[in-house]
Amino acid sequence: MRVLQVADVSCCRFSPFLQCVLLMNLRYQPLIECVLYSWTQAHNDLIEHLRGIKGWKSKIGSTTVSNAINKKSGKSYKARKKLKLDLVRYADDFVVIHEDKEVIEESNKYIEQWLKGRGLTVSEEKTKIVHSTEGFDFLGYHIRHYENQIKGTYRLKLLNGTKTEQNRANATHVLRVEPMKDKVKAHWRKVSDTIWSMKSAPAEAVIQKIQPIITGWANVYKEFHSSEAFSKLDYLLYKRLLQWACRRHPNKGKKWVVEKYFAHVNGRNWVFVGKKGKRIVAAIKAYSKHKERTGSYAKVGFDRSYYDGDTAYWAARMSKGYGNITPSKAKMLRKQGGRCPHCGGTFTNEDLMEAHHKTFKSRGGEDKYQNLVLLHNYCHDKLHAEEMKRRKKEGQFRGGGKDQRVFY
């Protein structure tokens, strides 16, 4: 079990001193690199400060770097396995993790002094020291150690299984990362209000409106312990859509309403659909359909940052389906090795991507992977601009010329 400090850096106006600090740093490197370097340096400075206290070296551990391998994904990453102190940071939020409360309190004092030198302060309202069994909220997630509930014959089965299964059976506590209840409630209120604001709209329009909201929220939490939240939201969504459908047809029985608006789709019953006659033209994709197996991802090395400038590393991760990209684009990235075939450059986290049809849809091209290639947004615009110039020059807009297309 661990003791944690959950904190937030207070937002403040730029004081003259802070402006001076930033301007001095900006003389040599961009602001974003300066801030990221400062945070990384703060982590290292904190470790060295704590290790410098008499008798604390064994408490903090060693900073030796070694290569670790994720057992599920098989991917390697750099880690400091013997280090007992963890600092997790994102933007102005951070968490310090250690098993000793005294270490956490000393870390809090040091971080306050470090921030004070940069014109910032730690928010007292959002900062607290808690035990991991109490749980804490961080970046929209509730993180907590729960008592292991595995008992009876299932526990005996695990004890006779593999080493991993034995560890599961013998563990006293289990770590769960779940969506915050406030986030679930706020999201459901948005979906519910959106449905109720479309009382007179057809079912296809309702699906088209709420599906992006559902998919976007579910994609944020799908890789964590979200099954309970997703199941609850699926039930609430069904009840709300049934209520919406019954209101549209107050003179019809519930059986008639269910047959009109709900159907069996892809192995699931009670799926809300939009129909034209007897043909289904739209179907809602519920929360549970977005769920992914937890832990099926490769860890990022401790010395890596999203903006560290290593485009090759992050392009490789993105080409394997990481980052804020759709599954179809991730598949094309893997196929292309993380490179844009038009300019030959690698895709980075900040690049806008566009799926390009090798054979235009106006010429019979299909929306299939064999006919699609992923380009930089500016490469895609440049390619189409060149194509338009060529077609104008050859008179294709008047029915003449040949269709000479670039195939990748």
Short mmCIF file of N, CA, C and O in Angstrom, two decimals, residues 15-95:
data_model
loop_
_atom_site.label_atom_id
_atom_site.label_comp_id
_atom_site.label_asym_id
_atom_site.label_seq_id
_atom_site.Cartn_x
_atom_site.Cartn_y
_atom_site.Cartn_z
N SER A 15 3.44 37.33 -12.98
CA SER A 15 4.06 38.38 -12.19
C SER A 15 5.31 38.86 -12.93
O SER A 15 5.84 38.16 -13.79
N PRO A 16 5.84 40.06 -12.60
CA PRO A 16 7.07 40.53 -13.25
C PRO A 16 8.21 39.54 -13.10
O PRO A 16 9.00 39.34 -14.02
N PHE A 17 8.30 38.90 -11.90
CA PHE A 17 9.38 37.93 -11.69
C PHE A 17 9.24 36.73 -12.60
O PHE A 17 10.21 36.27 -13.21
N LEU A 18 8.00 36.21 -12.71
CA LEU A 18 7.75 35.05 -13.56
C LEU A 18 8.01 35.39 -15.01
O LEU A 18 8.58 34.59 -15.76
N GLN A 19 7.62 36.60 -15.45
CA GLN A 19 7.90 37.02 -16.82
C GLN A 19 9.39 37.03 -17.08
O GLN A 19 9.85 36.61 -18.14
N CYS A 20 10.14 37.48 -16.10
CA CYS A 20 11.59 37.53 -16.24
C CYS A 20 12.17 36.13 -16.40
O CYS A 20 13.02 35.89 -17.26
N VAL A 21 11.68 35.18 -15.58
CA VAL A 21 12.15 33.80 -15.65
C VAL A 21 11.86 33.20 -17.02
O VAL A 21 12.71 32.59 -17.66
N LEU A 22 10.61 33.41 -17.51
CA LEU A 22 10.22 32.84 -18.80
C LEU A 22 11.00 33.46 -19.95
O LEU A 22 11.43 32.77 -20.87
N LEU A 23 11.21 34.78 -19.90
CA LEU A 23 11.92 35.45 -20.97
C LEU A 23 13.37 35.01 -21.03
O LEU A 23 13.93 34.83 -22.12
N MET A 24 13.98 34.78 -19.87
CA MET A 24 15.36 34.30 -19.86
C MET A 24 15.45 32.92 -20.48
O MET A 24 16.37 32.61 -21.23
N ASN A 25 14.46 32.08 -20.18
CA ASN A 25 14.46 30.73 -20.76
C ASN A 25 14.16 30.76 -22.24
O ASN A 25 14.70 29.97 -23.02
N LEU A 26 13.27 31.68 -22.67
CA LEU A 26 12.88 31.74 -24.07
C LEU A 26 14.01 32.22 -24.97
O LEU A 26 13.96 32.04 -26.18
N ARG A 27 15.02 32.84 -24.39
CA ARG A 27 16.14 33.28 -25.22
C ARG A 27 16.86 32.10 -25.85
O ARG A 27 17.50 32.23 -26.89
N TYR A 28 16.75 30.92 -25.24
CA TYR A 28 17.52 29.77 -25.69
C TYR A 28 16.69 28.65 -26.27
O TYR A 28 17.18 27.86 -27.06
N GLN A 29 15.42 28.54 -25.89
CA GLN A 29 14.61 27.43 -26.39
C GLN A 29 13.13 27.78 -26.29
O GLN A 29 12.76 28.66 -25.53
N PRO A 30 12.29 27.10 -27.07
CA PRO A 30 10.85 27.40 -27.02
C PRO A 30 10.28 27.17 -25.63
O PRO A 30 10.80 26.39 -24.84
N LEU A 31 9.18 27.84 -25.34
CA LEU A 31 8.56 27.77 -24.00
C LEU A 31 8.18 26.35 -23.63
O LEU A 31 8.43 25.91 -22.51
N ILE A 32 7.58 25.61 -24.55
CA ILE A 32 7.10 24.27 -24.22
C ILE A 32 8.26 23.37 -23.80
O ILE A 32 8.18 22.61 -22.85
N GLU A 33 9.41 23.48 -24.53
CA GLU A 33 10.56 22.66 -24.18
C GLU A 33 11.11 23.08 -22.82
O GLU A 33 11.55 22.26 -22.02
N CYS A 34 11.07 24.39 -22.57
CA CYS A 34 11.57 24.90 -21.29
C CYS A 34 10.76 24.35 -20.12
O CYS A 34 11.31 23.88 -19.12
N VAL A 35 9.43 24.39 -20.24
CA VAL A 35 8.56 23.92 -19.17
C VAL A 35 8.75 22.43 -18.95
O VAL A 35 8.84 21.96 -17.81
N LEU A 36 8.81 21.66 -20.05
CA LEU A 36 8.96 20.22 -19.92
C LEU A 36 10.30 19.85 -19.30
O LEU A 36 10.38 18.96 -18.46
N TYR A 37 11.34 20.56 -19.71
CA TYR A 37 12.65 20.30 -19.12
C TYR A 37 12.63 20.61 -17.62
O TYR A 37 13.19 19.88 -16.81
N SER A 38 11.95 21.72 -17.26
CA SER A 38 11.89 22.11 -15.85
C SER A 38 11.19 21.05 -15.02
O SER A 38 11.62 20.71 -13.92
N TRP A 39 10.07 20.49 -15.55
CA TRP A 39 9.35 19.46 -14.82
C TRP A 39 10.22 18.22 -14.65
O TRP A 39 10.26 17.60 -13.59
N THR A 40 10.90 17.82 -15.73
CA THR A 40 11.77 16.65 -15.65
C THR A 40 12.88 16.89 -14.63
O THR A 40 13.21 16.01 -13.84
N GLN A 41 13.46 18.09 -14.68
CA GLN A 41 14.52 18.42 -13.74
C GLN A 41 14.00 18.44 -12.31
O GLN A 41 14.71 18.05 -11.37
N ALA A 42 12.74 18.90 -12.13
CA ALA A 42 12.16 18.93 -10.79
C ALA A 42 12.05 17.54 -10.21
O ALA A 42 12.30 17.33 -9.01
N HIS A 43 11.69 16.57 -11.04
CA HIS A 43 11.59 15.18 -10.58
C HIS A 43 12.95 14.69 -10.09
O HIS A 43 13.09 14.12 -9.00
N ASN A 44 13.97 14.93 -10.91
CA ASN A 44 15.32 14.48 -10.55
C ASN A 44 15.84 15.23 -9.32
O ASN A 44 16.48 14.64 -8.44
N ASP A 45 15.55 16.53 -9.26
CA ASP A 45 16.00 17.32 -8.10
C ASP A 45 15.33 16.83 -6.81
O ASP A 45 15.95 16.79 -5.75
N LEU A 46 14.05 16.48 -6.92
CA LEU A 46 13.33 15.98 -5.74
C LEU A 46 13.94 14.68 -5.25
O LEU A 46 14.14 14.50 -4.04
N ILE A 47 14.27 13.79 -6.17
CA ILE A 47 14.87 12.51 -5.79
C ILE A 47 16.22 12.73 -5.10
O ILE A 47 16.50 12.15 -4.04
N GLU A 48 17.05 13.60 -5.70
CA GLU A 48 18.37 13.86 -5.12
C GLU A 48 18.25 14.54 -3.76
O GLU A 48 19.05 14.28 -2.85
N HIS A 49 17.27 15.43 -3.62
CA HIS A 49 17.07 16.10 -2.33
C HIS A 49 16.70 15.08 -1.25
O HIS A 49 17.25 15.13 -0.13
N LEU A 50 15.80 14.18 -1.56
CA LEU A 50 15.37 13.18 -0.58
C LEU A 50 16.49 12.17 -0.28
O LEU A 50 16.65 11.74 0.87
N ARG A 51 17.24 11.80 -1.31
CA ARG A 51 18.35 10.87 -1.09
C ARG A 51 19.47 11.51 -0.26
O ARG A 51 20.26 10.82 0.38
N GLY A 52 19.52 12.86 -0.32
CA GLY A 52 20.56 13.57 0.43
C GLY A 52 20.28 13.67 1.91
O GLY A 52 21.19 14.01 2.70
N ILE A 53 19.05 13.39 2.33
CA ILE A 53 18.73 13.42 3.76
C ILE A 53 19.34 12.18 4.44
O ILE A 53 19.24 11.06 3.91
N LYS A 54 19.94 12.38 5.57
CA LYS A 54 20.67 11.31 6.25
C LYS A 54 19.76 10.11 6.55
O LYS A 54 18.69 10.26 7.15
N GLY A 55 20.17 8.94 6.08
CA GLY A 55 19.44 7.70 6.35
C GLY A 55 18.27 7.44 5.41
O GLY A 55 17.52 6.48 5.62
N TRP A 56 18.13 8.27 4.39
CA TRP A 56 16.96 8.12 3.50
C TRP A 56 17.30 7.45 2.17
O TRP A 56 16.40 7.24 1.36
N LYS A 57 18.55 7.14 1.92
CA LYS A 57 18.89 6.53 0.62
C LYS A 57 18.17 5.21 0.42
O LYS A 57 17.68 4.89 -0.66
N SER A 58 18.08 4.42 1.48
CA SER A 58 17.39 3.13 1.36
C SER A 58 15.89 3.32 1.20
O SER A 58 15.21 2.50 0.58
N LYS A 59 15.35 4.42 1.77
CA LYS A 59 13.91 4.70 1.62
C LYS A 59 13.56 5.06 0.18
O LYS A 59 12.52 4.65 -0.34
N ILE A 60 14.43 5.85 -0.45
CA ILE A 60 14.13 6.35 -1.80
C ILE A 60 14.54 5.35 -2.86
O ILE A 60 13.86 5.21 -3.88
N GLY A 61 15.61 4.63 -2.64
CA GLY A 61 16.06 3.63 -3.61
C GLY A 61 17.06 4.20 -4.59
O GLY A 61 17.45 5.36 -4.54
N SER A 62 17.47 3.35 -5.53
CA SER A 62 18.49 3.70 -6.51
C SER A 62 17.86 4.25 -7.79
O SER A 62 16.73 3.91 -8.14
N THR A 63 18.61 5.12 -8.49
CA THR A 63 18.13 5.72 -9.74
C THR A 63 18.68 5.00 -10.97
O THR A 63 18.64 5.53 -12.07
N THR A 64 19.19 3.78 -10.79
CA THR A 64 19.75 3.02 -11.90
C THR A 64 18.66 2.71 -12.94
O THR A 64 17.57 2.27 -12.60
N VAL A 65 18.99 2.97 -14.21
CA VAL A 65 18.05 2.75 -15.32
C VAL A 65 18.27 1.37 -15.93
O VAL A 65 19.41 0.97 -16.18
N SER A 66 17.19 0.64 -16.16
CA SER A 66 17.28 -0.67 -16.81
C SER A 66 16.13 -0.83 -17.79
O SER A 66 15.13 -0.11 -17.74
N ASN A 67 16.28 -1.77 -18.71
CA ASN A 67 15.23 -2.04 -19.70
C ASN A 67 14.26 -3.09 -19.14
O ASN A 67 14.68 -4.16 -18.71
N ALA A 68 12.99 -2.75 -19.16
CA ALA A 68 11.95 -3.68 -18.70
C ALA A 68 11.08 -4.09 -19.88
O ALA A 68 10.99 -3.37 -20.88
N ILE A 69 10.44 -5.24 -19.77
CA ILE A 69 9.59 -5.75 -20.85
C ILE A 69 8.19 -5.96 -20.30
O ILE A 69 7.99 -6.60 -19.27
N ASN A 70 7.20 -5.39 -20.99
CA ASN A 70 5.81 -5.60 -20.62
C ASN A 70 5.41 -7.01 -21.01
O ASN A 70 5.51 -7.40 -22.18
N LYS A 71 4.93 -7.81 -20.04
CA LYS A 71 4.65 -9.23 -20.29
C LYS A 71 3.48 -9.42 -21.26
O LYS A 71 3.47 -10.37 -22.04
N LYS A 72 2.51 -8.52 -21.21
CA LYS A 72 1.33 -8.68 -22.07
C LYS A 72 1.62 -8.27 -23.51
O LYS A 72 1.23 -8.95 -24.45
N SER A 73 2.30 -7.12 -23.68
CA SER A 73 2.53 -6.61 -25.03
C SER A 73 3.86 -7.06 -25.62
O SER A 73 4.04 -7.04 -26.83
N GLY A 74 4.81 -7.46 -24.75
CA GLY A 74 6.12 -7.87 -25.25
C GLY A 74 7.02 -6.70 -25.61
O GLY A 74 8.13 -6.91 -26.12
N LYS A 75 6.59 -5.46 -25.34
CA LYS A 75 7.37 -4.28 -25.69
C LYS A 75 8.30 -3.90 -24.54
O LYS A 75 7.99 -4.11 -23.37
N SER A 76 9.45 -3.32 -24.90
CA SER A 76 10.42 -2.91 -23.89
C SER A 76 10.31 -1.41 -23.63
O SER A 76 9.90 -0.65 -24.50
N TYR A 77 10.68 -1.00 -22.45
CA TYR A 77 10.68 0.41 -22.07
C TYR A 77 11.70 0.60 -20.96
O TYR A 77 12.08 -0.34 -20.26
N LYS A 78 12.19 1.84 -20.82
CA LYS A 78 13.16 2.14 -19.78
C LYS A 78 12.46 2.37 -18.44
O LYS A 78 11.42 3.02 -18.40
N ALA A 79 13.05 1.84 -17.38
CA ALA A 79 12.43 1.98 -16.06
C ALA A 79 13.51 2.02 -15.00
O ALA A 79 14.62 1.52 -15.19
N ARG A 80 13.18 2.66 -13.88
CA ARG A 80 14.07 2.66 -12.70
C ARG A 80 13.42 1.77 -11.66
O ARG A 80 12.69 2.23 -10.77
N LYS A 81 13.67 0.47 -11.78
CA LYS A 81 12.97 -0.53 -10.98
C LYS A 81 13.26 -0.41 -9.49
O LYS A 81 12.41 -0.73 -8.66
N LYS A 82 14.46 0.04 -9.13
CA LYS A 82 14.85 0.09 -7.72
C LYS A 82 14.46 1.40 -7.06
O LYS A 82 14.71 1.58 -5.86
N LEU A 83 13.86 2.31 -7.82
CA LEU A 83 13.43 3.58 -7.26
C LEU A 83 12.07 3.41 -6.59
O LEU A 83 11.12 2.92 -7.21
N LYS A 84 11.95 3.81 -5.34
CA LYS A 84 10.72 3.59 -4.57
C LYS A 84 9.79 4.81 -4.57
O LYS A 84 8.69 4.73 -4.05
N LEU A 85 10.24 5.91 -5.15
CA LEU A 85 9.44 7.13 -5.20
C LEU A 85 8.97 7.35 -6.63
O LEU A 85 9.76 7.26 -7.58
N ASP A 86 7.69 7.65 -6.81
CA ASP A 86 7.14 7.93 -8.13
C ASP A 86 6.51 9.31 -8.14
O ASP A 86 5.84 9.71 -7.17
N LEU A 87 6.72 10.05 -9.24
CA LEU A 87 6.07 11.33 -9.44
C LEU A 87 5.40 11.28 -10.81
O LEU A 87 6.08 11.19 -11.83
N VAL A 88 4.08 11.31 -10.82
CA VAL A 88 3.30 11.27 -12.06
C VAL A 88 2.77 12.67 -12.31
O VAL A 88 2.11 13.25 -11.44
N ARG A 89 3.02 13.23 -13.48
CA ARG A 89 2.62 14.61 -13.74
C ARG A 89 1.93 14.70 -15.10
O ARG A 89 2.24 13.97 -16.04
N TYR A 90 0.99 15.63 -15.19
CA TYR A 90 0.33 15.95 -16.45
C TYR A 90 -0.13 17.39 -16.37
O TYR A 90 -0.96 17.74 -15.52
N ALA A 91 0.43 18.24 -17.24
CA ALA A 91 0.11 19.67 -17.23
C ALA A 91 0.39 20.23 -15.83
O ALA A 91 1.52 20.13 -15.35
N ASP A 92 -0.61 20.78 -15.14
CA ASP A 92 -0.38 21.36 -13.81
C ASP A 92 -0.85 20.44 -12.69
O ASP A 92 -0.95 20.86 -11.53
N ASP A 93 -1.13 19.18 -13.00
CA ASP A 93 -1.54 18.21 -11.98
C ASP A 93 -0.43 17.18 -11.78
O ASP A 93 0.22 16.77 -12.75
N PHE A 94 -0.22 16.75 -10.56
CA PHE A 94 0.79 15.74 -10.30
C PHE A 94 0.45 14.94 -9.05
O PHE A 94 -0.31 15.38 -8.20
N VAL A 95 1.04 13.74 -8.98
CA VAL A 95 0.86 12.84 -7.84
C VAL A 95 2.23 12.32 -7.43
O VAL A 95 3.01 11.87 -8.29
#
